[in-house]
Amino acid sequence: MSPMHKLTRRAFATAAALTAAALVTTLLPSTAQQAAQTPIKIGALLSLTGDLQAYGENCLKGIKLALDQINAAGGVLGSPIQVVEADDQTSAQPAIDAAQRLVNVEKVAAIVGALGSGITIPVATTVTVPSKIPQISPASTAPTITTLDDNGFLFRTVPSDAFQGVALAQITREENLERLAIIYINNDYGKGLADSFKAAFEKRGGTITKSVPYEPGQASYRGELDQLKEGDPQALVLIGYPENGAIILRQALEGGLFDRFVFTDGMRSPDLATQVGADKLEGSIGTSPQALTDSKAYQIFAEAYKAAYGELPPTPYIDTAYDAAFVLALAIQKAGSADGTAIRDALRQVANPPGTEILPGEWAKAVELLKKGEDIDYTGASGSLNFDENGDVAGTFAHWTFKGGQIVDLKVFEPEG
């Protein structure tokens, strides 16, 4: 073979190799491109079974709505944001196990949840806080959360029961109720709200004739109800959840012990009228955290929810779950990272003044402002999310009633005093 022939073959081989390499480079995404498409994961630790199932399923829709809007507008830091669901079974130990899976296996950047205060607190103290994972509860209202040693990693988008107790005292006195008995679920939520309400009701001149805790899962609550009838109360205040609450109501009615009831947010379930009887609950009243439904932010959210899932049900926490997911995504965008500590530190920067107002769904607007280095202030579907030093927010409450088997809001108000 001549030297010229060898040179020609060598040149051809080199050119072919370069062409193949160029083709591979063109067809395969770069490492940076691949990284940009790796989803950022947010955990949704919710009660999809158990006593709070009615709320968990709807909260998940709120979270998904927020993330779907964000992904449709380009995602977070150029990546899609993905929800990883976990069922806490409305129980502390399954919740801890589920949270550990979210953090250690799924590698979520943050968690929305849980719903029950008695679940949120152990999850925070044993899993999220030690792991430096931000956690936002859309429904845990126990006053003890305010003073929890959480190193700033636990937030909530719902106001504390320190305020709901005042709201409940206000509406019961407006209804001319002077003597009330309380039955409450024996957990952080139940005890905290019972204590808050008792103090506020007595401050307004009312009398609590008896206050008795109950344990979930019992077949009968007649013993507790017999105690509560002492002192001739005008009505029974039930602080609990629908599954066991329905049993308590039926037994109170069957025994002729009570025929008038007062509820809190945990019992705001449209299924209750079916389980107990619409006529039996007619005129019963309650309170629950509730956004001002005529606000622009709430209207935008409600219309988006209707387009995605149909009519917005009258159960609480769908808007607060939406807000929790949306504000977490804003914090990740602001931080420029999915690092837990960076997200924690950015949450107040995107939710509190000063800054340009961002409404639900305005993801593209928020990203553009953040890229320019400008401040933003998210106004949520549930109201202003101005997190204080404890991760708490203020809020308004609904005075609601059962009418014709339906839940009807009579007014939305800020509690006084």
mmCIF file with all atom_site columns, C-alpha atoms in Angstrom, residues 3 14 91 99 123 159 174 188 195 238 258 270 275 291 311 318 328 334 356 361 380-381 387 395:
data_model
loop_
_atom_site.group_PDB
_atom_site.id
_atom_site.type_symbol
_atom_site.label_atom_id
_atom_site.label_alt_id
_atom_site.label_comp_id
_atom_site.label_asym_id
_atom_site.label_entity_id
_atom_site.label_seq_id
_atom_site.pdbx_PDB_ins_code
_atom_site.Cartn_x
_atom_site.Cartn_y
_atom_site.Cartn_z
_atom_site.occupancy
_atom_site.B_iso_or_equiv
_atom_site.pdbx_formal_charge
_atom_site.auth_seq_id
_atom_site.auth_comp_id
_atom_site.auth_asym_id
_atom_site.auth_atom_id
_atom_site.pdbx_PDB_model_num
ATOM 1  C CA . PRO A 1 3   ? 2.096   6.087  1.620  1.00 0.00 ? 3   PRO A CA 1
ATOM 2  C CA . THR A 1 14  ? -10.341 10.606 11.489 1.00 0.00 ? 14  THR A CA 1
ATOM 3  C CA . SER A 1 91  ? -52.110 8.900  62.635 1.00 0.00 ? 91  SER A CA 1
ATOM 4  C CA . ALA A 1 99  ? -42.269 11.555 56.027 1.00 0.00 ? 99  ALA A CA 1
ATOM 5  C CA . VAL A 1 123 ? -43.323 14.806 61.934 1.00 0.00 ? 123 VAL A CA 1
ATOM 6  C CA . PRO A 1 159 ? -54.202 30.849 61.502 1.00 0.00 ? 159 PRO A CA 1
ATOM 7  C CA . GLU A 1 174 ? -73.928 36.654 69.234 1.00 0.00 ? 174 GLU A CA 1
ATOM 8  C CA . ASP A 1 188 ? -52.988 18.878 70.334 1.00 0.00 ? 188 ASP A CA 1
ATOM 9  C CA . ASP A 1 195 ? -58.752 25.782 76.038 1.00 0.00 ? 195 ASP A CA 1
ATOM 10 C CA . LEU A 1 238 ? -67.892 19.393 69.284 1.00 0.00 ? 238 LEU A CA 1
ATOM 11 C CA . PHE A 1 258 ? -78.416 17.277 72.974 1.00 0.00 ? 258 PHE A CA 1
ATOM 12 C CA . PRO A 1 270 ? -70.839 18.313 53.885 1.00 0.00 ? 270 PRO A CA 1
ATOM 13 C CA . GLN A 1 275 ? -74.410 10.694 58.087 1.00 0.00 ? 275 GLN A CA 1
ATOM 14 C CA . ALA A 1 291 ? -60.517 33.683 53.060 1.00 0.00 ? 291 ALA A CA 1
ATOM 15 C CA . GLU A 1 311 ? -67.134 23.425 41.731 1.00 0.00 ? 311 GLU A CA 1
ATOM 16 C CA . ILE A 1 318 ? -58.028 23.657 49.764 1.00 0.00 ? 318 ILE A CA 1
ATOM 17 C CA . LEU A 1 328 ? -42.742 26.977 48.475 1.00 0.00 ? 328 LEU A CA 1
ATOM 18 C CA . LYS A 1 334 ? -35.940 33.027 44.904 1.00 0.00 ? 334 LYS A CA 1
ATOM 19 C CA . THR A 1 356 ? -44.700 43.732 43.935 1.00 0.00 ? 356 THR A CA 1
ATOM 20 C CA . GLY A 1 361 ? -51.318 31.709 39.185 1.00 0.00 ? 361 GLY A CA 1
ATOM 21 C CA . GLY A 1 380 ? -52.555 33.965 48.575 1.00 0.00 ? 380 GLY A CA 1
ATOM 22 C CA . ALA A 1 381 ? -55.971 32.563 47.836 1.00 0.00 ? 381 ALA A CA 1
ATOM 23 C CA . PHE A 1 387 ? -45.259 34.887 58.081 1.00 0.00 ? 387 PHE A CA 1
ATOM 24 C CA . GLY A 1 395 ? -56.485 35.278 59.078 1.00 0.00 ? 395 GLY A CA 1
#
